XYZ file of C-alpha atoms in Angstrom:
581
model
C -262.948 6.951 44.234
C -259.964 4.506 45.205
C -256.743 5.226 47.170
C -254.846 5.675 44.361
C -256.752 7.952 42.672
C -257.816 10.005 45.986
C -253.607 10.421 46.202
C -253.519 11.539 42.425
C -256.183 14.137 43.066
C -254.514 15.220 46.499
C -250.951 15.663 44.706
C -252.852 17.539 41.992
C -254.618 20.057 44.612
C -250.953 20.548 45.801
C -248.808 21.358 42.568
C -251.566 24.101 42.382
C -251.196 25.328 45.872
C -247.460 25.332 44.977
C -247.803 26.966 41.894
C -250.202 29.712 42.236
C -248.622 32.726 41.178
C -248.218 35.836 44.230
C -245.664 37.967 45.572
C -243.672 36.181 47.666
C -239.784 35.780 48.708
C -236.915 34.294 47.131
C -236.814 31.642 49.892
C -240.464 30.822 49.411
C -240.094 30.560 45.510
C -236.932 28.173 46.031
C -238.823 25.825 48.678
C -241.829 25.690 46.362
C -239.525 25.258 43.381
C -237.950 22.245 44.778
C -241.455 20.586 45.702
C -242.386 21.104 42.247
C -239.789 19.283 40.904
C -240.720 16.051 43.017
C -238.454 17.017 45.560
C -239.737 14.422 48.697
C -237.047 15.613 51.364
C -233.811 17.795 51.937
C -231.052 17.228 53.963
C -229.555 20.337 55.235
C -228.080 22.461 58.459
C -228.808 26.112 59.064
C -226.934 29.345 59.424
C -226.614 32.748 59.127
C -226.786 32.989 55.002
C -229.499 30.887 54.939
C -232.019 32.428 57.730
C -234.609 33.569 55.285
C -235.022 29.934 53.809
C -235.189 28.137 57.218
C -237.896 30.718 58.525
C -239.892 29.872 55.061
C -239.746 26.453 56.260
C -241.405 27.373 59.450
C -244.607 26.142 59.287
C -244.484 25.159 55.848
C -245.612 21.017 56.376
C -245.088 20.266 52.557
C -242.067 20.532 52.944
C -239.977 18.137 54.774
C -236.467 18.449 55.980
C -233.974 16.139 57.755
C -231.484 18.439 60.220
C -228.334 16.304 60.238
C -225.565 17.099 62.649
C -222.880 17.762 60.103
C -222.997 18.995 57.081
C -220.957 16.869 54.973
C -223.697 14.286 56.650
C -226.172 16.089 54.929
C -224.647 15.665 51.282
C -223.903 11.828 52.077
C -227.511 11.325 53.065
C -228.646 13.100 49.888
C -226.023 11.126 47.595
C -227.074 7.671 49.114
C -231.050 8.890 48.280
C -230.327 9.375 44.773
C -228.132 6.545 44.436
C -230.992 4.438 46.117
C -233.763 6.145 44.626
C -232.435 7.515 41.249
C -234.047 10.924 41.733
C -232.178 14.049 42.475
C -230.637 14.818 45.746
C -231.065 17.457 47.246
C -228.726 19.446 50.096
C -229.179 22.590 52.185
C -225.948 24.772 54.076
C -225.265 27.925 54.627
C -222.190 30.318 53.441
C -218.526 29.966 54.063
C -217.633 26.627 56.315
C -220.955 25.385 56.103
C -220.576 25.217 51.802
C -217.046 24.251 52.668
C -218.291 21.479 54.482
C -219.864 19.902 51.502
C -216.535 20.325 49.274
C -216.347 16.882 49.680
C -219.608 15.285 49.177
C -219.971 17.295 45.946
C -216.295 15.719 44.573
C -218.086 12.112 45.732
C -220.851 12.498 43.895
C -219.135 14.092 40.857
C -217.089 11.203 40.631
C -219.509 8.857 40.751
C -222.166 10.991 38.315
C -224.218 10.569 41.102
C -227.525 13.908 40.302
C -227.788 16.219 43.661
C -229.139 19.947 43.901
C -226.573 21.599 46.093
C -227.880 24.934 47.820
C -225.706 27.306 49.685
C -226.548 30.542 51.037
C -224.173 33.628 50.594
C -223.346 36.900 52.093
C -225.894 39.616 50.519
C -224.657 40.223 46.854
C -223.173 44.009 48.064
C -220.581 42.191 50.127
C -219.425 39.428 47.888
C -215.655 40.412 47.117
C -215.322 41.936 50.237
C -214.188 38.881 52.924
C -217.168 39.233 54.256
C -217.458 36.994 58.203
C -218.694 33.381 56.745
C -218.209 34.328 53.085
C -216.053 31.837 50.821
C -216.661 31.616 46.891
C -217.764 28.380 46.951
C -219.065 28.275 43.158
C -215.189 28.673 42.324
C -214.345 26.487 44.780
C -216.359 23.608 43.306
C -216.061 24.452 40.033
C -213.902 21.600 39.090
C -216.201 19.045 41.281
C -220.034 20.146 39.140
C -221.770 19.785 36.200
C -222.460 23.020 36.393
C -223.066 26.107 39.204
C -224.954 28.853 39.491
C -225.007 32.414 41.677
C -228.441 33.880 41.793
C -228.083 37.754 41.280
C -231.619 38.519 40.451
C -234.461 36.636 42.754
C -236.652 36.760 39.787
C -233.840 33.568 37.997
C -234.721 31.400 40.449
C -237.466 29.389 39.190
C -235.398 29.197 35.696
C -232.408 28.587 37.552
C -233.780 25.702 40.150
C -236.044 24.327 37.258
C -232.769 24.376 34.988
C -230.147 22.871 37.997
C -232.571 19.590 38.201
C -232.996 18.964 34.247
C -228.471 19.119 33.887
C -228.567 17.453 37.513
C -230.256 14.089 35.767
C -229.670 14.043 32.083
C -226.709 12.950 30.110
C -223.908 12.333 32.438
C -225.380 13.025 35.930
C -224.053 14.611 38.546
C -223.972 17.958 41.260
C -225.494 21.169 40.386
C -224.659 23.593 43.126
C -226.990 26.663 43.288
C -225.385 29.713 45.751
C -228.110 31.694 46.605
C -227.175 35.780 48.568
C -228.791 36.168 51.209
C -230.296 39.254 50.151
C -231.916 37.366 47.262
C -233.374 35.266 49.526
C -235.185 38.003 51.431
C -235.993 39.561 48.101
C -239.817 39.211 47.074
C -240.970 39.104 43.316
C -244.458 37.660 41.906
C -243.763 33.710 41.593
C -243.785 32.361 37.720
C -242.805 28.825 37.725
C -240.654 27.757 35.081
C -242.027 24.316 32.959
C -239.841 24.197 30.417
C -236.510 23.985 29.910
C -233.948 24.987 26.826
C -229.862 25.584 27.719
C -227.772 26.647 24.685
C -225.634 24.358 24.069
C -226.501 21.572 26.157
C -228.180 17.953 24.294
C -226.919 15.268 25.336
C -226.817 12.537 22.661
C -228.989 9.458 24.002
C -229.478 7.804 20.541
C -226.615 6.310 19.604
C -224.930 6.369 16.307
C -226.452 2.965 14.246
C -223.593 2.089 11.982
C -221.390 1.914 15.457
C -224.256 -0.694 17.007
C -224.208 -2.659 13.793
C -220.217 -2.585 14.003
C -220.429 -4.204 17.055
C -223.422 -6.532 16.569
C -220.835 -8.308 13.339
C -218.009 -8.046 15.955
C -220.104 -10.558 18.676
C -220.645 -12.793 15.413
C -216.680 -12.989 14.910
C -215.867 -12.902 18.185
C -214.255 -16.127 19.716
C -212.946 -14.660 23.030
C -215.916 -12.002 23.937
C -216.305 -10.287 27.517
C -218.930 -7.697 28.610
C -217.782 -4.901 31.362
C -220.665 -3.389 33.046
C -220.281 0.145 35.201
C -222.002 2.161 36.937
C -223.844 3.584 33.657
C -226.125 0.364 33.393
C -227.437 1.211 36.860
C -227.790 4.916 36.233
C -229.510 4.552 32.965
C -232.302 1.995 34.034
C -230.966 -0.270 31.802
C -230.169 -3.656 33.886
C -232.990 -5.329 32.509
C -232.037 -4.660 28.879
C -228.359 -5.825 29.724
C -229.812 -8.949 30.953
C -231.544 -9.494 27.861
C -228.281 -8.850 25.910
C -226.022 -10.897 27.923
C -228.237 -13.905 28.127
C -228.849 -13.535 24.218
C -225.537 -13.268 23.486
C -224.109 -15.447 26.177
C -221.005 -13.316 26.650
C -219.697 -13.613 30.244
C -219.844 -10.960 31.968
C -218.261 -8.591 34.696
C -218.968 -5.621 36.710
C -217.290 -3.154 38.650
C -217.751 -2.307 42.186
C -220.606 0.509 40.734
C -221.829 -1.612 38.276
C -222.929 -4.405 41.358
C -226.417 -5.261 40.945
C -226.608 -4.047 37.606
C -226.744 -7.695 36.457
C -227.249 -10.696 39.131
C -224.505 -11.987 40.770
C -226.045 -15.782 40.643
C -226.088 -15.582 36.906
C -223.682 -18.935 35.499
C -222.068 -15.926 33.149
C -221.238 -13.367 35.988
C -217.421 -13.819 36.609
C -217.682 -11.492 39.610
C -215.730 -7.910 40.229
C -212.311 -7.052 37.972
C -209.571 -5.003 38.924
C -206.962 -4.729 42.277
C -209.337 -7.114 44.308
C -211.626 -8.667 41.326
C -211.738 -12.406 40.971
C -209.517 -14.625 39.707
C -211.639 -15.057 36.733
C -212.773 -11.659 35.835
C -208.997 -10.307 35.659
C -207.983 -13.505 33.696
C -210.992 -13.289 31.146
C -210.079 -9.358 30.762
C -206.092 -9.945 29.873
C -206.993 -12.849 27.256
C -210.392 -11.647 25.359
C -210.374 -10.974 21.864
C -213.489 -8.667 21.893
C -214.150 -6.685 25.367
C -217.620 -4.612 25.440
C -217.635 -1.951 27.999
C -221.372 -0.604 28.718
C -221.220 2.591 31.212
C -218.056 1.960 32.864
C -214.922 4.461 32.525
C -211.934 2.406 32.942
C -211.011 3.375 35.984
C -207.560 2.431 37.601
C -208.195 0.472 39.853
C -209.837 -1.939 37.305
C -207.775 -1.844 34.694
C -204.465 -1.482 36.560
C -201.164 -1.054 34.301
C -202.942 0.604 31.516
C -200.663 -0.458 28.833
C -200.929 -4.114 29.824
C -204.743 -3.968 30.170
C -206.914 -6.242 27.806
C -203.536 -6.680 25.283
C -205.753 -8.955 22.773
C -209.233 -7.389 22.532
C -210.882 -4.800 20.306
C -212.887 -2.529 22.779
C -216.202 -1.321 22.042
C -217.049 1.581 24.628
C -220.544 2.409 25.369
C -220.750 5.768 27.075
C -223.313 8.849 27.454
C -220.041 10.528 28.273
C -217.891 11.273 24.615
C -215.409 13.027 27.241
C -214.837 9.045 28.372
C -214.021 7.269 25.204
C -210.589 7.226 24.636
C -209.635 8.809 27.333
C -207.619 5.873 29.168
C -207.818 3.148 26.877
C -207.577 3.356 22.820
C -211.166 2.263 21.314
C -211.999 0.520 18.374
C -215.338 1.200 18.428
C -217.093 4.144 20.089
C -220.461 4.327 20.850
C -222.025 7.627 22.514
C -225.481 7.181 24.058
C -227.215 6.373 26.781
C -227.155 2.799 28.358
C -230.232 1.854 28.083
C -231.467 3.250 24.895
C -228.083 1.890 23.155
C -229.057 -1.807 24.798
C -232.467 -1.821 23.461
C -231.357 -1.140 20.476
C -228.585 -4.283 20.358
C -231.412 -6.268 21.442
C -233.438 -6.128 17.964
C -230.783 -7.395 16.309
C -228.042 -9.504 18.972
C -227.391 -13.423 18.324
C -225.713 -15.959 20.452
C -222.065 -15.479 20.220
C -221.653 -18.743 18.697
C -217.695 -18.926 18.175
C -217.775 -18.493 21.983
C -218.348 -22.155 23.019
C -214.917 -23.098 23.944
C -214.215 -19.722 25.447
C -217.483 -19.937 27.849
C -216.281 -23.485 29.041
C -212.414 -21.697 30.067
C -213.976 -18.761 31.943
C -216.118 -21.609 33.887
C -212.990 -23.656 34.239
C -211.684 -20.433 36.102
C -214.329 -19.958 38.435
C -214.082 -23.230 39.600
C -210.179 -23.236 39.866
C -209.901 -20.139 41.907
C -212.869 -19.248 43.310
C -212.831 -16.262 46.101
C -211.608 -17.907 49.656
C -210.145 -17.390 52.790
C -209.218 -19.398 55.778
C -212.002 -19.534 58.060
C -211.471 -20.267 62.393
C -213.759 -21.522 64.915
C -212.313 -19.269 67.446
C -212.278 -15.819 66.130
C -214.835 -14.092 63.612
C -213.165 -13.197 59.870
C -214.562 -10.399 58.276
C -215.389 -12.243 55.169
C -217.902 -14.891 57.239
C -219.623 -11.988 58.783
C -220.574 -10.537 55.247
C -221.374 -13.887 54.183
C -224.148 -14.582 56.976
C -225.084 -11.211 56.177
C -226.142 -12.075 53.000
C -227.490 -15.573 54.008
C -229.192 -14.007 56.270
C -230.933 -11.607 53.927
C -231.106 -13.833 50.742
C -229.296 -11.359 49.265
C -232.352 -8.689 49.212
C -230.977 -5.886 51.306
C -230.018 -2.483 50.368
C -226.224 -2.276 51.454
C -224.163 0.556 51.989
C -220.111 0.507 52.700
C -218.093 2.803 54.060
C -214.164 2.871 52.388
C -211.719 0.103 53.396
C -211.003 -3.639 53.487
C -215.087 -3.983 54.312
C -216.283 -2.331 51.105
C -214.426 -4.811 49.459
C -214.991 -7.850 51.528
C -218.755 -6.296 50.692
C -218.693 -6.295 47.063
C -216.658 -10.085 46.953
C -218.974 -11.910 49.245
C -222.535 -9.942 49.552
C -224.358 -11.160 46.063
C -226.330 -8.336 45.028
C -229.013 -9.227 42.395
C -231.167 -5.882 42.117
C -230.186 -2.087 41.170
C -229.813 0.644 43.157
C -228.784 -2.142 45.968
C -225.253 -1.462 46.528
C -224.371 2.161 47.290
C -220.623 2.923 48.133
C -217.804 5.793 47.195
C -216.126 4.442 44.545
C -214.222 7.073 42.570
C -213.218 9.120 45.463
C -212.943 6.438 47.998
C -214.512 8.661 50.561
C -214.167 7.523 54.238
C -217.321 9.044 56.419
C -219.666 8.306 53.597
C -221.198 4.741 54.554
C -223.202 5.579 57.524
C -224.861 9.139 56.571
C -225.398 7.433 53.003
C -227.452 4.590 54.544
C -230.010 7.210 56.109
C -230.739 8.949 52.853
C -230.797 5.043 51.403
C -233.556 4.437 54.225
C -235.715 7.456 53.349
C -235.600 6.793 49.645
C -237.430 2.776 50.933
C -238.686 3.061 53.848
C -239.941 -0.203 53.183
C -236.915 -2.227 52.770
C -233.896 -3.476 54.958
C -230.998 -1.341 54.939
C -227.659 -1.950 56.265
C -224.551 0.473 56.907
C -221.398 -1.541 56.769
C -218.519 0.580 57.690
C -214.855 0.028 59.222
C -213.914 1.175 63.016
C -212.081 4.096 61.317
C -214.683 5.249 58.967
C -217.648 5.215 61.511
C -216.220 7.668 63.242
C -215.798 10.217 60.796
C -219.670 10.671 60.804
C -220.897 8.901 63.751
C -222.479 11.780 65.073
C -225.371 11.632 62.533
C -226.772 8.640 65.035
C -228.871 11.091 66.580
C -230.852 11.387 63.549
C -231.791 7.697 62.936
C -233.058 7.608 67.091
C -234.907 10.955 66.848
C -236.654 9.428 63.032
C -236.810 6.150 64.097
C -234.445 5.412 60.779
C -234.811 1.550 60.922
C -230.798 1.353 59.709
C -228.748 -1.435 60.230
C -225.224 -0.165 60.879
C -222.608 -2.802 61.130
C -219.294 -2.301 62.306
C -216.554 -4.366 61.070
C -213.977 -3.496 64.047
C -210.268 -4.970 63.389
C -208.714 -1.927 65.538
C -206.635 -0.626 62.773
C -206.922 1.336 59.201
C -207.269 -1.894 57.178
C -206.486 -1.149 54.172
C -203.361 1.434 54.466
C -201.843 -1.892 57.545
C -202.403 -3.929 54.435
C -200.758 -1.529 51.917
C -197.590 -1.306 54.388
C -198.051 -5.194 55.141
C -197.062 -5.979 51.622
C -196.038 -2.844 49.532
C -193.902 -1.277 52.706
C -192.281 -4.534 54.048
C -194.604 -4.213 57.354
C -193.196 -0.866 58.068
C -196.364 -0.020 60.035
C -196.929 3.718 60.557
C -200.001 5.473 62.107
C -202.476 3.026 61.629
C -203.378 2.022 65.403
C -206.824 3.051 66.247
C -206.268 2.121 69.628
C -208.818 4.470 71.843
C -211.568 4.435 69.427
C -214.999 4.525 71.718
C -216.561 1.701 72.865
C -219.265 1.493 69.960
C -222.071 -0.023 71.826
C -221.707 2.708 74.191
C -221.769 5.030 72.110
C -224.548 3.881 70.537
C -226.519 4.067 73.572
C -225.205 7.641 73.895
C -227.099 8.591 71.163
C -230.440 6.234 72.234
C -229.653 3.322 69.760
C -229.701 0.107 70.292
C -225.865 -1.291 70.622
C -224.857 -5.302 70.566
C -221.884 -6.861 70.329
C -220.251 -10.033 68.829
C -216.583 -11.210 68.968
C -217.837 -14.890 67.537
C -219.529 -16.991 65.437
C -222.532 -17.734 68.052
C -222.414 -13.853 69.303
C -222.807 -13.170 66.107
C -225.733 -15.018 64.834
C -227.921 -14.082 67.919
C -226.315 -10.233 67.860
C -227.227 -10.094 63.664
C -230.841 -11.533 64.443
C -231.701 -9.750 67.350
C -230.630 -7.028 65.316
C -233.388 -7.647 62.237
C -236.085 -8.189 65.018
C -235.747 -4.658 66.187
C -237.729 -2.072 64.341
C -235.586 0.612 64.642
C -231.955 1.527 64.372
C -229.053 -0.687 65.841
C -225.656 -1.037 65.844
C -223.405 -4.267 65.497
C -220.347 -4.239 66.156
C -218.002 -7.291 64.944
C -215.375 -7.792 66.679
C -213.271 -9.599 63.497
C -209.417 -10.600 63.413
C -206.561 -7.816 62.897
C -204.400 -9.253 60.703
C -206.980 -9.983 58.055
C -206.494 -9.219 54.197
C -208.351 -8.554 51.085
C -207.487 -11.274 48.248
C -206.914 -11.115 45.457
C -204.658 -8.193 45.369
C -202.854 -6.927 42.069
C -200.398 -4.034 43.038
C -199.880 -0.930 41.716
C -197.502 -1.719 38.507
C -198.284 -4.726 37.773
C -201.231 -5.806 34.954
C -204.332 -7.846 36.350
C -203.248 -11.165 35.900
C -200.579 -10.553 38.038
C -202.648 -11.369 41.116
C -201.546 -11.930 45.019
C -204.008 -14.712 45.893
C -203.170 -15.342 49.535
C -201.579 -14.553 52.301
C -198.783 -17.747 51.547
C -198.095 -15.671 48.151
């Protein structure tokens, strides 16, 4: 017998430990639950409500669990494991501020239809209603922020329930599940029955798309003289990068994706114009306002990208491609709507896609635009720019890291000049724009690949938000890379008032922030520091020969901002390329 199929027959032996049915608890059936549905690790931080599940865990080696230090650290680090990973993530806290806590990780993730479990413990069922200590209705508090929620009344549900929360967590449009579990449920005991199959009234999501809407588009590409592809997030989610490869370089439409979509197709590729929107390139915004045909796969039109809405893409016929109906239409009129799922919709295009032929003329512009105004910035000899550091970052890495951001000028600097040519290889906040979520991301990022380099970019205002959850990289040995791009100020909102508010600068000093290296070693991780090019060559290596965690801090110029910039207002042609403009 080989390795492989030694493992095979050891995971076998298990599922039937796990599923033998006996009279046990409602805390047992949930931890067994979750390890049949693949469930590898939880991130999670006890309490009162949730006593009964913790003391299951006692004991219990199965089952692993990661005790963060806060829980909104928990969430992050189970978001950044499904983003990295593209199972479900799953999160533990208990009732009142501990599910409060996680208010807004779940809104993150929701955003982003990013699939997490979220389990909270509750006051026993007899005192819900009755402002219990630590009680809060947290399924009504979320309700607005998850696919769906549940509140287990009756321990025998659970299996249906948990079995249930997984299958909606990571089909059709993903996203949170939150399951709030009494704690008198979770003491309960009942004879275990897992639950293998799965049928909710009411909910099929429609993966096969409808085939008079592909063909519509396939004679579209054939007419088209101006086409451009938008990728999102939903190529990424769906598997389907490889198929969107296949169409693009069939069709040769150029293409561009947004901040989720990075990595979805690779940045080196002659058609990939780069990121659209506020800060997108040059090209990307200018290929947008003039094509004739624009073919959104899995993206949702956010703001951001498309800016003044009713001076967005004036000359195109849009094609949406969604698993979402909810999203087509919703902010920009389509001409032809097509609900499925990514990848299923792309394989199908593929049978039939030809080279946009008309296109010739209109490939040669968008390559005359690249090369015209390609992303810059003025670099210095004497003090390190943010955008250099991300550069040698990459260089450094040939591009094959896993990278997460926090929320600021460095996510952006991250997405403009970090070329990311894999899935799942890019993990940031992008809907809500969630400061805090970089670093605790990274971990759950780490645990998904143990294998590969990770690195935790984050801003001097963000790391602090969740610093704290250093202790669990040093006492794990969590080989994370976290990078600190320290300009001593909120970024972003100094830039904002820089140009928007006439440099009426308000609040945005984080003077008295800790001395990161320091703090670092506080925690037992490895600190270094650069404030220039040299410092930070040896700091960035010395960091990659360490096997465990370390922090680099970059010590990068104040003033520094993100171009291009379109303000709010104006369309996305209308672009700020410099500081001069």
């Amino acid at each position: 017998m080989n390795a492989q199929s030694a493992m095979m027959g050891s995971k076998e032996q298990l599922r039937e430990k796990w599923m033998k049915p006996e009279v046990i608890t409602g805390s047992e059936i949930l931890l067994r639950s979750l390890l049949l549905e693949g469930v590898e690790c939880v991130f999670g931080y006890p309490g009162g409500a949730v006593l009964y599940i913790y003391d299951a865990m006692h004991g219990f080696d199965d089952f692993k669990h990661v005790l963060t230090r806060h829980e909104q650290g928990a969430i992050h680090a189970a978001d950044g494991y499904a983003r990295a990973s593209g199972k479900v993530g799953v999160c533990i806290a208990t009732s009142g501020p501990g599910a409060t806590n996680l208010v807004t990780g779940i809104a993150t993730a929701y955003m982003d239809s990013v699939p997490l479990v979220v389990i909270t413990g509750n006051v026993a069922t007899n005192f819900i209603g009755t402002d219990a200590f630590q009680e809060a209705d947290i399924t009504g508090i979320t309700m607005p922020i998850t696919k769906h929620s549940y509140l287990v009344r009756d321990v025998e549900d659970l299996p249906r329930i948990i079995h249930e929360a997984f299958h909606i967590a990571s089909t059709g449009r993903k996203g949170p599940v939150l399951i709030d579990i009494p704690k008198d449920v979770s003491a309960k005991k009942t004879m275990f029955k897992p639950e293998t199959t799965t049928n909710i009234r009411g909910y099929h999501p429609t993966v096969n798309p409808n085939r008079l809407q592909t063909d519509k588009l396939l004679k579209a590409i054939e007419s088209a003289e101006r086409p451009i592809i938008l990728a999102g997030g939903g190529v990424v989610y769906s598997g389907g990068h490889d198929e969107l490869y296949q169409f693009v370089t069939t069709t040769g439409i150029p293409i561009t994706t947004t901040l989720l979509g990075l990595g979805g197709f690779p940045s080196g590729h002659d058609l990939w114009l780069g990121m659209p929107g506020m800060h997108g390139t040059y090209a990307s915004n200018k290929a947008l306002q003039n094509a004739d045909l624009l073919i959104n796969i899995g993206a949702r039109f956010d703001d951001r990208v498309t800016m003044k809405l009713d001076g967005f893409a004036p000359k195109a016929k849009v094609v949406h491609i969604d698993i979402d109906p909810a999203e087509i239409g919703k902010n920009v009129p389509t001409d032809i709507p097509i609900v499925g799922d990514v990848k299923t919709v792309l394989q199908i295009l593929n049978k039939d896609a030809k080279h946009a032929s008309q296109a010739d003329a209109w490939r040669a512009q968008v390559e005359t635009w690249k090369q015209e105004q390609p992303l810059r910035y003025e670099d210095s000899n004497t003090e390190l720019k943010p955008q250099w550091v991300i550069e040698m970052l990459h260089r450094t890495t040939n591009g094959e890291a896993i990278v997460t951001t926090d929320v600021g000028q460095h996510q952006m600097w991250s997405a403009q000049y970090y070329k990311f040519n894999q899935p799942r290889s890019f993990i940031t906040s992008g809907g809500l724009g969630t400061m805090g979520f970089g670093f605790p991301s990274s971990i759950g990022a780490q645990m998904a690949h143990p294998d590969r380099l990770v690195i935790s970019i984050n801003g001097d205002g963000g790391m602090q938000m969740c610093a704290q959850e250093l202790a669990i990289c040093a006492i794990n040995n969590i080989p994370v890379k976290v990078v600190i791009i320290n300009n001593q100020v909120l970024g972003m909102v100094r830039q904002w008032q820089e140009i928007i508010y006439k440099g009426r600068y308000s609040h945005i000093d984080l003077e008295g922030s800790p001395d990161f290296v320091k703090l670092a070693e506080a925690y037992g991780v490895k600190g270094l520091r650069a404030t220039n090019k040299d410092e930070a060559e040896s700091a960035w290596q010395e960091a990659m020969n360490t096997p465990g965690p370390v922090v680099v801090e970059f010590v990068v110029r104040k003033g520094e901002n993100v171009y291009p910039m379109v303000q709010a207002g104006d369309t996305i042609d209308q672009m700020i390329m410099g500081d001069s403009e």
